[in-house]
Each structure stands twice: as C-alpha cells, then as structure tokens.
XYZ file of C-alpha atoms in Angstrom:
671
model
C 168.738 -35.894 29.281
C 166.620 -34.866 26.301
C 165.598 -31.231 26.010
C 162.714 -31.739 23.617
C 159.412 -32.003 25.501
C 157.203 -30.408 22.851
C 153.559 -31.435 23.067
C 154.003 -33.688 26.108
C 152.009 -33.788 29.339
C 154.281 -33.150 32.316
C 152.652 -33.082 35.755
C 154.269 -32.921 39.161
C 157.800 -33.420 37.817
C 160.839 -31.694 39.372
C 163.483 -30.010 37.198
C 164.983 -28.218 40.196
C 168.565 -26.946 39.563
C 168.749 -28.607 36.120
C 170.375 -27.102 33.023
C 167.602 -26.844 30.421
C 169.093 -24.165 28.216
C 167.203 -23.884 24.900
C 164.845 -26.710 25.935
C 161.574 -26.990 24.009
C 158.365 -27.167 26.088
C 156.161 -25.851 23.289
C 152.448 -26.752 23.626
C 153.159 -28.814 26.741
C 150.869 -29.217 29.746
C 153.203 -28.206 32.552
C 151.164 -28.436 35.732
C 152.607 -28.419 39.268
C 156.137 -28.720 37.823
C 159.113 -27.438 39.825
C 161.689 -25.418 37.819
C 163.218 -23.738 40.898
C 166.816 -22.552 40.247
C 166.782 -24.191 36.780
C 168.677 -22.702 33.836
C 165.970 -22.116 31.206
C 167.702 -19.442 29.142
C 166.393 -19.531 25.600
C 163.758 -22.146 26.481
C 160.516 -22.314 24.512
C 157.197 -22.438 26.412
C 155.068 -21.131 23.530
C 151.488 -22.350 23.701
C 152.092 -24.280 26.924
C 149.425 -24.642 29.622
C 151.090 -23.899 32.931
C 149.616 -23.944 36.425
C 148.287 -26.403 39.011
C 147.068 -29.942 38.298
C 143.418 -30.872 38.785
C 143.845 -32.771 42.061
C 145.549 -29.896 43.824
C 143.184 -27.402 42.199
C 140.167 -29.108 43.825
C 141.883 -29.322 47.200
C 143.110 -25.725 47.570
C 139.914 -24.292 46.028
C 137.883 -26.322 48.524
C 139.883 -24.806 51.375
C 139.032 -21.312 50.128
C 135.307 -22.111 49.840
C 135.373 -23.523 53.372
C 137.158 -20.375 54.615
C 134.571 -18.170 52.908
C 131.600 -20.014 54.431
C 133.279 -20.124 57.848
C 133.820 -16.362 57.682
C 130.102 -15.729 57.063
C 129.049 -18.016 59.929
C 131.614 -16.488 62.301
C 130.565 -12.913 61.443
C 126.915 -13.698 62.108
C 127.670 -15.519 65.362
C 129.865 -12.669 66.593
C 127.506 -9.840 65.660
C 124.151 -11.310 66.638
C 124.584 -11.082 70.464
C 125.823 -7.491 70.254
C 123.002 -6.370 67.971
C 120.490 -8.191 70.184
C 121.763 -6.389 73.319
C 121.164 -2.939 71.776
C 117.949 -3.890 70.008
C 115.815 -1.631 72.204
C 118.154 1.365 72.142
C 117.914 3.698 69.178
C 121.035 5.683 70.143
C 123.274 2.631 70.570
C 121.925 1.058 67.394
C 122.542 4.299 65.483
C 126.110 4.586 66.781
C 126.927 0.967 65.866
C 125.540 1.190 62.338
C 126.977 4.669 61.799
C 130.490 3.500 62.661
C 130.106 0.338 60.571
C 128.762 2.344 57.636
C 131.600 4.874 57.769
C 134.115 2.036 57.983
C 132.645 0.275 54.954
C 132.569 3.525 52.971
C 136.179 4.445 53.708
C 137.316 0.877 53.058
C 135.947 1.145 49.526
C 137.457 4.600 48.999
C 140.725 4.586 50.939
C 141.568 0.970 51.614
C 141.807 -0.853 54.921
C 144.359 1.519 56.457
C 142.187 4.554 55.781
C 139.111 2.692 57.015
C 140.682 1.763 60.348
C 141.809 5.352 60.833
C 138.305 6.624 60.091
C 136.857 4.044 62.492
C 139.024 5.381 65.286
C 137.938 8.928 64.489
C 134.292 7.810 64.555
C 134.769 6.345 68.007
C 136.158 9.626 69.324
C 133.424 11.662 67.626
C 130.758 9.333 69.015
C 131.925 10.137 72.520
C 132.527 13.882 72.022
C 129.497 14.596 69.843
C 127.096 12.955 72.282
C 128.513 14.638 75.384
C 125.179 16.312 76.306
C 123.452 12.920 76.303
C 126.125 11.426 78.515
C 124.884 13.542 81.434
C 121.612 11.664 81.410
C 122.333 8.249 79.894
C 126.092 7.809 80.087
C 125.882 4.242 81.386
C 122.951 2.982 79.393
C 123.340 4.509 75.917
C 126.341 6.389 74.562
C 129.341 4.596 75.974
C 127.940 1.070 75.368
C 126.955 2.132 71.855
C 130.442 3.428 71.089
C 132.144 0.372 72.564
C 129.806 -1.974 70.703
C 130.520 0.024 67.553
C 134.258 -0.521 67.972
C 133.637 -4.249 68.495
C 131.481 -4.499 65.373
C 134.088 -2.475 63.472
C 136.891 -4.873 64.477
C 134.818 -7.928 63.537
C 133.887 -6.287 60.240
C 137.525 -5.504 59.379
C 138.640 -9.072 60.028
C 135.711 -10.484 58.063
C 136.316 -8.248 55.066
C 140.023 -9.157 54.879
C 139.425 -12.908 55.124
C 136.501 -12.960 52.710
C 138.288 -10.742 50.138
C 141.312 -13.048 50.311
C 139.125 -16.137 49.782
C 137.263 -14.687 46.794
C 140.471 -13.389 45.191
C 142.127 -16.776 45.638
C 139.190 -18.652 44.096
C 139.170 -16.243 41.164
C 142.897 -16.703 40.515
C 142.514 -20.475 40.578
C 139.340 -20.686 38.475
C 137.439 -17.587 37.237
C 135.213 -14.774 38.474
C 132.092 -16.946 38.424
C 133.653 -19.100 41.154
C 134.065 -16.010 43.319
C 130.410 -15.102 42.774
C 129.369 -18.607 43.881
C 131.524 -18.262 46.999
C 129.810 -14.954 47.835
C 126.301 -16.402 47.382
C 127.072 -19.451 49.528
C 128.549 -17.206 52.244
C 125.444 -15.016 52.395
C 123.169 -18.058 52.577
C 125.258 -19.543 55.384
C 125.093 -16.214 57.245
C 121.300 -15.988 56.934
C 120.900 -19.556 58.146
C 123.159 -18.841 61.117
C 121.229 -15.669 61.962
C 117.994 -17.658 62.232
C 119.716 -20.192 64.451
C 121.263 -17.752 66.952
C 118.272 -15.410 67.294
C 114.509 -15.692 67.048
C 114.071 -11.914 66.882
C 113.159 -10.992 63.301
C 114.559 -7.449 63.576
C 117.911 -8.750 64.855
C 117.986 -11.301 62.043
C 117.378 -8.539 59.517
C 120.115 -6.305 60.938
C 122.640 -9.146 60.998
C 121.783 -10.219 57.444
C 122.034 -6.651 56.125
C 125.372 -6.005 57.824
C 126.910 -9.316 56.705
C 125.535 -8.709 53.196
C 127.363 -5.391 53.044
C 130.559 -7.028 54.285
C 130.340 -9.773 51.650
C 129.602 -7.249 48.898
C 132.514 -5.049 49.939
C 134.808 -8.071 50.238
C 133.914 -9.082 46.687
C 134.539 -5.485 45.521
C 137.961 -5.462 47.193
C 138.866 -8.858 45.692
C 137.883 -7.728 42.221
C 139.715 -4.411 42.404
C 142.821 -5.978 43.896
C 143.120 -8.351 40.933
C 142.551 -5.435 38.556
C 145.608 -3.691 40.018
C 144.157 -1.271 42.594
C 147.166 -0.346 44.735
C 144.986 0.239 47.819
C 144.376 -3.509 47.990
C 147.719 -4.794 46.683
C 148.322 -6.884 49.811
C 145.101 -8.833 49.200
C 146.155 -9.517 45.603
C 149.687 -10.619 46.561
C 148.424 -12.901 49.324
C 145.760 -14.511 47.109
C 148.146 -15.133 44.182
C 150.871 -16.466 46.472
C 148.374 -18.911 48.001
C 147.156 -19.950 44.548
C 150.731 -20.828 43.533
C 151.145 -23.083 46.567
C 151.107 -26.267 44.442
C 151.362 -24.637 41.019
C 154.269 -24.534 38.573
C 157.279 -22.810 40.106
C 159.929 -20.830 38.218
C 161.251 -19.357 41.448
C 164.802 -17.984 40.962
C 165.055 -19.698 37.550
C 167.033 -18.189 34.674
C 164.497 -17.350 31.946
C 166.719 -15.024 29.911
C 165.496 -14.941 26.277
C 162.844 -17.599 27.036
C 159.464 -17.412 25.284
C 155.988 -17.746 26.813
C 154.216 -16.492 23.676
C 150.561 -17.634 23.605
C 151.069 -19.688 26.775
C 148.299 -19.942 29.404
C 149.461 -19.227 32.939
C 147.634 -19.879 36.195
C 148.982 -20.403 39.694
C 152.550 -19.834 38.478
C 155.371 -18.518 40.663
C 158.042 -16.304 39.054
C 159.434 -14.990 42.338
C 162.982 -13.595 41.824
C 163.267 -15.262 38.402
C 165.562 -13.700 35.787
C 163.115 -12.399 33.173
C 165.621 -10.541 30.989
C 164.257 -10.280 27.431
C 161.627 -12.962 28.179
C 158.844 -12.905 25.568
C 155.203 -12.615 26.732
C 153.344 -11.853 23.513
C 149.675 -12.966 23.774
C 150.340 -14.797 27.039
C 147.078 -15.511 28.884
C 146.422 -14.722 32.585
C 149.738 -12.959 33.104
C 147.976 -10.884 35.774
C 147.532 -14.032 37.875
C 151.162 -15.025 38.360
C 153.293 -14.216 41.393
C 156.249 -11.928 40.744
C 158.552 -9.826 42.889
C 161.145 -7.239 41.858
C 160.155 -7.519 38.198
C 158.677 -5.314 35.500
C 155.619 -7.616 35.584
C 154.545 -6.029 38.864
C 153.085 -3.079 36.912
C 149.594 -3.693 35.402
C 150.263 -1.372 32.466
C 153.477 -3.246 31.663
C 151.745 -6.633 31.768
C 149.324 -5.336 29.166
C 152.164 -3.871 27.124
C 154.255 -7.056 26.935
C 151.251 -9.199 25.981
C 149.777 -6.847 23.342
C 152.898 -4.895 22.241
C 150.616 -1.884 21.797
C 151.154 1.253 23.886
C 150.474 4.309 21.753
C 150.381 7.523 23.796
C 150.679 5.642 27.098
C 152.828 6.761 30.029
C 155.612 4.625 31.517
C 157.547 7.404 33.260
C 159.979 6.465 36.054
C 159.282 2.716 35.841
C 162.027 0.120 36.054
C 161.621 -1.892 32.834
C 165.173 -3.213 32.662
C 165.346 -6.384 30.599
C 161.827 -6.117 29.152
C 161.207 -7.669 25.737
C 159.253 -5.284 23.477
C 160.424 -6.573 20.121
C 158.191 -5.214 17.364
C 156.060 -3.115 19.752
C 154.178 -0.024 18.645
C 155.201 2.733 21.096
C 154.355 5.832 19.073
C 153.961 8.965 21.221
C 154.559 6.955 24.412
C 156.389 8.588 27.323
C 159.434 7.005 28.982
C 160.751 9.942 31.027
C 163.325 8.637 33.500
C 162.421 5.035 32.638
C 165.037 2.288 32.990
C 165.194 0.233 29.774
C 168.672 -1.155 30.319
C 169.342 -4.423 28.442
C 165.829 -4.326 26.974
C 164.998 -5.922 23.625
C 163.723 -3.014 21.513
C 164.365 -4.506 18.095
C 162.072 -3.139 15.366
C 160.153 -1.056 17.932
C 158.236 1.972 16.657
C 159.346 4.840 18.920
C 158.403 7.677 16.596
C 157.595 10.834 18.577
C 158.242 8.947 21.836
C 159.567 10.959 24.782
C 162.884 9.415 25.805
C 164.036 12.139 28.192
C 166.599 10.728 30.654
C 165.637 7.203 29.556
C 168.355 4.714 30.514
C 169.300 2.464 27.580
C 172.574 0.865 28.640
C 172.905 -2.430 26.781
C 169.496 -2.036 25.099
C 169.107 -3.460 21.582
C 167.508 -0.866 19.256
C 168.370 -2.698 16.046
C 165.895 -1.698 13.342
C 163.921 0.587 15.675
C 162.167 3.711 14.348
C 163.152 6.905 16.197
C 161.828 9.525 13.794
C 160.611 12.541 15.755
C 161.654 11.087 19.134
C 162.697 13.436 21.954
C 166.056 12.238 23.257
C 166.947 14.903 25.826
C 169.650 13.516 28.158
C 168.887 9.922 27.222
C 171.357 7.416 28.615
C 172.849 5.466 25.730
C 176.293 3.886 26.106
C 178.803 1.998 24.032
C 176.785 -1.160 24.759
C 173.594 0.269 23.214
C 172.902 -1.369 19.840
C 171.875 1.174 17.180
C 172.418 -0.877 14.019
C 169.867 -0.221 11.313
C 167.979 2.421 13.281
C 165.431 4.202 11.104
C 165.402 7.895 11.927
C 164.731 10.897 9.720
C 165.113 13.491 12.498
C 165.091 13.798 16.286
C 164.663 16.543 18.867
C 167.314 17.127 21.491
C 164.822 18.622 23.971
C 161.240 17.946 25.048
C 158.758 20.430 23.507
C 157.102 23.204 25.489
C 154.309 25.650 24.651
C 156.926 28.301 23.959
C 159.090 26.009 21.842
C 157.116 23.152 20.234
C 160.038 22.121 17.971
C 163.116 22.255 20.228
C 166.585 21.757 18.771
C 165.781 19.558 15.800
C 168.561 17.507 14.284
C 169.429 17.881 11.436
C 169.135 21.639 12.026
C 167.973 22.292 8.473
C 164.292 21.343 8.488
C 164.538 20.505 4.797
C 167.081 17.772 5.526
C 166.686 14.309 7.049
C 169.094 11.610 8.173
C 169.874 9.131 5.426
C 170.126 5.413 6.197
C 172.786 4.882 8.856
C 173.343 8.611 9.420
C 171.626 8.758 12.804
C 173.889 6.110 14.337
C 176.935 7.999 13.013
C 175.508 11.273 14.348
C 174.860 9.974 17.847
C 177.910 7.672 18.115
C 180.524 10.351 18.946
C 178.738 11.147 22.199
C 177.946 7.583 23.222
C 181.057 6.961 25.328
C 180.946 10.144 27.352
C 181.337 11.225 30.920
C 178.746 13.796 31.983
C 180.075 16.107 34.699
C 176.948 17.811 36.009
C 177.391 20.794 38.357
C 174.149 21.558 40.182
C 175.214 24.533 42.280
C 177.983 27.076 42.810
C 179.551 26.813 39.337
C 183.210 27.935 39.459
C 184.654 28.215 35.906
C 188.284 28.289 37.065
C 187.822 25.249 39.306
C 186.118 23.409 36.414
C 189.005 24.195 34.077
C 191.673 23.143 36.569
C 189.859 19.972 37.650
C 189.264 18.731 34.116
C 192.851 19.452 33.053
C 194.142 17.607 36.105
C 191.849 14.651 35.333
C 193.068 14.476 31.728
C 196.700 14.471 32.860
C 196.122 11.819 35.529
C 194.309 9.491 33.110
C 195.821 9.799 29.617
C 194.482 6.349 28.707
C 190.918 7.640 29.193
C 191.441 9.839 26.088
C 189.249 12.622 27.460
C 187.984 15.078 24.846
C 185.462 17.834 25.473
C 182.419 17.491 23.227
C 179.869 19.802 24.861
C 179.297 22.452 27.483
C 175.800 23.499 28.380
C 174.157 25.813 30.879
C 171.169 24.265 32.678
C 168.755 26.617 34.431
C 170.127 29.515 36.444
C 173.070 27.928 38.259
C 173.639 24.499 36.737
C 176.264 23.457 34.196
C 176.980 20.295 32.194
C 180.446 19.449 30.931
C 180.401 16.440 28.629
C 183.592 14.734 27.516
C 184.171 11.760 25.257
C 186.100 8.875 26.803
C 187.720 5.646 25.837
C 184.993 2.918 25.789
C 186.984 0.959 28.383
C 187.355 3.875 30.785
C 185.717 3.653 34.217
C 183.419 6.677 33.962
C 182.243 6.301 37.543
C 185.820 6.477 38.843
C 186.662 9.426 36.587
C 183.594 11.353 37.726
C 184.361 10.722 41.397
C 187.962 11.894 40.999
C 186.930 14.987 39.039
C 184.439 16.172 41.648
C 186.846 15.374 44.470
C 189.392 17.708 42.860
C 186.731 20.283 41.971
C 185.325 20.462 45.504
C 188.848 20.695 46.952
C 189.871 23.538 44.643
C 186.759 25.513 45.568
C 187.990 25.558 49.170
C 191.369 27.083 48.221
C 192.178 30.756 48.211
C 193.174 32.499 44.989
C 196.817 32.589 46.109
C 196.840 28.851 46.837
C 195.307 28.063 43.455
C 197.917 30.099 41.628
C 200.755 28.489 43.543
C 199.502 24.965 42.911
C 198.549 25.244 39.245
C 200.518 28.163 37.870
C 202.387 25.989 35.361
C 199.092 25.254 33.617
C 197.792 28.805 33.729
C 197.682 29.507 29.994
C 195.627 26.382 29.353
C 193.378 26.971 32.327
C 192.683 30.576 31.351
C 191.597 29.477 27.910
C 189.396 26.698 29.270
C 188.005 29.021 31.936
C 186.951 31.506 29.269
C 185.204 28.730 27.375
C 183.217 27.783 30.485
C 182.288 31.403 31.117
C 181.113 31.700 27.514
C 178.991 28.597 27.906
C 177.431 29.961 31.091
C 176.502 33.171 29.327
C 174.601 31.328 26.582
C 171.535 29.028 26.803
C 173.434 26.298 25.002
C 177.093 26.202 23.967
C 178.809 23.294 22.294
C 182.600 23.213 22.218
C 184.753 21.655 19.527
C 187.237 18.892 20.148
C 190.487 19.986 21.763
C 193.768 18.230 22.125
C 197.082 18.775 23.875
C 200.416 19.815 22.422
C 203.007 19.853 25.135
C 201.786 22.098 27.922
C 199.261 24.002 25.826
C 195.713 23.093 24.818
C 194.906 24.219 21.248
C 191.899 23.865 19.042
C 192.675 21.994 15.859
C 192.272 25.165 13.848
C 194.599 27.322 15.977
C 197.609 25.217 16.893
C 201.111 26.692 16.726
C 204.465 24.989 16.337
C 206.691 28.110 16.499
C 209.438 28.188 19.146
C 210.287 31.905 19.667
C 212.790 31.625 22.498
C 216.013 33.631 21.935
C 214.664 35.333 18.784
C 214.481 38.976 17.717
C 211.220 39.753 15.985
C 208.564 42.366 15.440
C 205.000 42.222 14.241
C 204.666 38.501 14.977
C 203.168 35.715 12.920
C 199.543 35.615 11.731
C 197.662 32.356 12.236
C 195.185 30.879 9.774
C 192.275 32.523 11.565
C 193.807 35.911 12.117
C 195.394 35.016 15.452
C 198.771 36.517 16.180
C 201.793 34.932 17.784
C 204.224 37.605 18.959
C 203.803 41.382 18.693
C 206.161 44.292 19.475
C 209.930 44.126 18.821
C 212.018 42.621 21.617
C 215.751 41.935 21.724
C 216.560 39.340 24.355
C 220.310 39.747 23.900
C 220.698 43.521 24.454
C 218.132 44.460 27.133
C 220.461 44.947 30.110
C 217.727 45.878 32.604
C 215.805 42.762 31.723
C 218.946 40.636 31.933
C 219.933 42.018 35.337
C 216.423 41.703 36.790
C 216.019 38.174 35.477
C 219.416 37.193 36.886
C 218.508 38.442 40.364
C 215.210 36.572 40.349
C 216.952 33.439 39.103
C 219.417 33.706 41.986
C 216.601 34.046 44.505
C 214.949 30.937 43.085
C 218.211 28.975 43.311
C 218.776 30.046 46.911
C 215.252 29.080 47.941
C 215.500 25.850 46.009
C 218.737 24.948 47.784
C 216.982 24.959 51.144
C 213.726 23.264 50.000
C 213.254 20.234 47.721
C 210.963 20.755 44.707
C 209.750 17.235 44.101
C 206.074 17.808 44.904
C 203.683 20.630 44.050
C 203.503 21.599 47.713
C 207.324 21.983 47.855
C 207.278 24.084 44.679
C 204.619 26.253 46.281
C 206.849 26.816 49.285
C 209.858 27.834 47.123
C 207.811 30.255 44.998
C 206.113 31.740 48.070
C 209.540 32.407 49.621
C 210.771 34.185 46.458
C 207.570 36.243 46.173
C 207.983 37.444 49.756
C 211.663 38.377 49.194
C 210.877 40.325 46.000
C 208.068 42.205 47.732
C 210.470 43.099 50.557
C 213.039 44.396 48.024
C 211.167 47.447 46.700
C 213.910 48.286 44.181
C 213.809 44.815 42.612
C 210.021 44.806 42.536
C 210.012 48.226 40.829
C 212.477 47.014 38.203
C 210.312 43.930 37.568
C 207.283 46.145 36.985
C 209.288 48.514 34.759
C 210.572 45.604 32.728
C 207.053 44.356 32.070
C 205.921 47.836 30.999
C 208.270 47.573 28.013
C 208.138 43.831 27.489
C 205.934 40.803 27.992
C 205.530 38.286 30.765
C 206.714 35.562 28.414
C 209.928 37.534 27.725
C 210.714 37.788 31.433
C 209.950 34.118 32.027
C 212.338 33.053 29.251
C 215.035 35.405 30.521
C 214.849 34.013 34.078
C 215.494 30.559 32.593
C 214.444 28.535 35.603
C 211.893 25.676 35.841
C 209.894 27.523 38.530
C 209.728 30.774 36.582
C 206.332 29.864 35.148
C 205.002 29.331 38.689
C 206.138 32.817 39.611
C 204.593 34.662 36.667
C 200.953 34.858 37.930
C 202.090 36.838 40.996
C 204.169 39.213 38.894
C 201.090 39.754 36.693
C 199.128 40.684 39.832
C 201.729 43.400 40.621
C 201.090 44.861 37.180
C 197.317 44.967 37.779
C 197.868 46.754 41.104
C 200.083 49.336 39.410
C-alpha cells in the first residue's frame, strides 16, 4: 500500500502490525488511529494533529463531567447527616473539622499517603488529648466526635481522589478552562444538594464550606499532577491513560528515527513504544501523552526535547538512552551518571558540560562542540561516533574549589586541539577494559591476574594504557583491547583470578606462578608506583617471549653459556649482565647444579608435570629434600654469594629450574 499520506485526514483507521517504514504523515489529521505494533521507523509526522476524534472526545469528556458532578452530590449527601448529628456539640464539631482540616493541609503538602497517615495520627491524638473530658462526656462527645472525624476523613479522601482525576482528565482532553467549569458545576451541585438534604442553615453552610475546600484541593492536585508534581503522579498517569482510551495509539510501535516536529499531540498512547532518536522539536502537548519506561517520563526532558535548550540545567542520573537532541544547546549542563547510549547528539553544544561517568555507548557526537567539557570517567566505546567533533580543550576531572582547572588536555594551556585532534587523542582509550579495584588492593595479585588474562586471551590484544589511584584504597587499571573483544567476559575472568590469588599463601603463589616471576615483579612495581602517586599513567607494554619489556628497554641478547664482565649498557642506561662469571670452570656451581638437576629428575619421574598443580608438587618435593640436606643447601647459598640466580638456573638446565628459583632466593634473604 502507499506510504504517502501527507496532508490527508485519517480518522479511526487501523494500521496495527503494518510495515510503514519511512511513511509520510506530514500535516495529517490522525485522530483515533491505531498504530499498535506498527513499524514506523523513519516515519514523518511533522505538523500532524494527533489525538481523539470529536465524537469520542464529547463522549469521554461527558463521562468525566458526570463523574465530577456525581462526586459533589455524593460528598454532600454523605456528610450532611453526620454534620447534622453533631450540630449542637462544639467538641464533636471541632474534632471533625480539625481532622478534616489537617487532612486537607497534609494532602496539599505531602500527598495522599502523607495525608492518610496524618489523619490516623489525628484520630489517636483526638482520643489521647481529650482524655480528661472522656471522664465526663465519653459517650456523648469525644468518642463520637473522633469516629465522625474518621468517617468525614474517609469520605473526603475518596472525594478528593475522584474529583482530581475527573478535572485532570478533562484538562488533558480539552484545556484548563474545562477543568474550571467542572469545578464550578460541582460546587453548584453540592450547594443544591445541601439545601435538599437539610433545612438547617448552619449545617448547609458547614457542608458547603467543606465540599468547597475538597473541590479546591482536588483542582489543586489535578493541576500540580499535570505539571509534574511527583506526589500526585498516580493521578496524572490515571487521567492521561483514561484520556487515551479512544485516542491515537502508538503502543509498542517502532518509532526509531521518526519525527513529530511541530506536531500537536493529545490523548496519544506511546506505551512501550521504541522512541530511539525520535524527534520532538516544537511538539505541542507532549506533557499530555501516555508513556512508560521512556525518557519522556521526566518533565525536564520533555521540555528539553521540544525546545532543545538546556543551558545550566541538571540531568544527573537520568536514563536518556536513545534521546534525540540534535542541534541542542547544552552549555554548562550536568549529565553526571546519565545514560545517553545510542542518543543523537549531532551538532550539540556541550561546551563546559559535566559529562562525568556519562554513558555514551553508540551515541552519535558528529559535529558536537566539547570545548571545556569535563569528561571524567565518561563511557565512550568503539561505537561512539566522534567524527568532526569541535574541541579546543577538555578537562579530565570535574573542578573543585581547590582545583578549578583539573587536568586540562592539552596540558600546555597555550595549546589547543586542532581540527580532528580530539578524536585522535581520545581514540586510543576508546576500546578499553576498566578493571576497578574498590578495596584491598594487592599489587602482586593484580600483576599476576592481568598477565594470566593476557596469556589466556591473546586475541584480545590487551595493552596497559593507564593506572590510577582512586581515593585511599581504590585502584583503576585500564587496558586497551581489540574492538571485538568481550570486555564483560574479560573483566569477569580477571576478577575471578584476582580474588582466587588473594586467598593463596605466599608459598602457593610462588609455586604456581614462579615461571612468570620476572614479569610479575616488574608489573608489581609499576602498580606500587601508581598507588604511591595521585595519578600514574603507564606506557604501552608488549611481550617478547616470557618477558614483558617497555618499547624503550627491550633486549635481544642471549647470554647463556657466555663468559663476560661488565655487561651491556642499554639505550637508557640499563645494564644487562654485571660481574665476570665463567660457566665452564666453576666446579662448585657445576656440582651443585648437577645435584639439584638430579633431584628434579627423580621427583619428575614419580609425578607427571603436565599441569601447574603437578609442577607445584614436583618443586615442593625438591625444596623439601634440599632443606633436609643441609650440606647441599649451604652450597647453594655459597654459590649464589659469588654468582647470580640466573647463573644457577642456567647451570641446572631443567625446565622446572625457574620454578625453583624464588625459594632459593628466599634462602638468601634469610641468610
């Protein structure tokens, strides 16, 4: 069927479940139309008039007027006999009006829940506070007054709820003047009823005054509920849902990238619709549509999407995923912890905006201005579009009184990012895994766990890009990953290993990971350095064989079997080698190494060495046998006093020698 309906009048038609992708409904009159479950992605509703047709508008509005008038008549009929029965008793009359007055006051201030609670308290106080009077007039005054007060309070509560609902519904369907008319008619009906049920002028006055207060408060609640007062949100939701009974329905429709710019909405149901990147610029009556689980539930967001102006406003912690803010002016606005995933932020002015911990996965920031923005821990990913971003400088932390200009980038305040520089600057840390340790930081466990993770997942291409101390006992390790890596899975595996290692004893750790000890020691020192500084950023490291080097300090020398002295100097003054050692002539070393090698072979013959646990068992057996042989242990220590641990390891010439070395080093520290 055709998808061009521009300018047509469509009333009462059903497009349920139809595919209307990119359909044009511009400037249409779409009244009481059913789009439930329809695919309307990319559809155009600009300038359309959407809502309920005239026939249904008259019918459902008439029901609300009838309900309003019926409420006034019922309140008067219910209250008149009670007020007449206590007409001659000052105490009972005082108690009734006191409780009703307190209830009305707390309803206005605290909502219906707070009012009912206060009414119950009033009932108790009425009994306790008048205890002395109960001795004399317990049957005739206090108890009847309190009970009548509770009755009036219950009738009042029901009347307020029903009348507020009726006025709010009429207002949603028409305008505020219709609600005012409903209130006036209700009061007149109440006065007329009061004259019919009682001939006592004083009773008539009391009933009229009390019903007048109820009507006034009901109107106040209706008005505030539609203005977004959270105390009366149930009234608003109920009234709007009723008003959409026969209105246009977009329930569970796909409205991705659709446009309602300059459309007029009334009695429209968007319940559970997909509103991803839907445009609402200058849409009328957006506060009178029914939505659930959508960014439109927030009054401040409804104003934002229709005006695209939000300078210095606060949107902290809101879920605005999928919102369309293309071209919006958001200077100095705050989005701390706000979800803006998959949002359309093209050409948005975010200068000096606070984007701390803002989630921007899949958001489109093409052409946005970020100059002076605070991007502390913001959540951009490889899916975040940063093409053409205009940014002269940013701040990596939110300002404080002590530090109003925290960590500016570029660091030189005389420099700014040139066109395209910001995207290049921020891109290297887009595809990262953030390993956040919030308590009990263990540098050695961190080093071991990360090294193990890198070895288990070589395709993830893990590279450390930053280490940072947070607070007193918190630590962030950030590593770049392959864009296709499952960061959630990597994080879970890392912390599983980390938490397991923290439960091990020092001996168990050395047995399990001794073959990686040189790498781990280096990494551990880096973590310790980071913990000792407020902020420490590491360079990129890579693996060569079993050793992790920085790019500036890698070494390709193989020194096994050599005779040398003095060593080799690296490009940064590092030294490989040292004192003079002759592997071929040191008989004590040769004999000691041979004995240890034999012990390893004997232990290995009785125990397989396929797994790390089996290797641990073999090494543990050899360590115990050396410690029992005091002569051999003494010769090992003496050998190390004139040589190095690396020399002994090479002389032993056994695959498990490197696992044994950490324990031999411990013997040296004891000596």
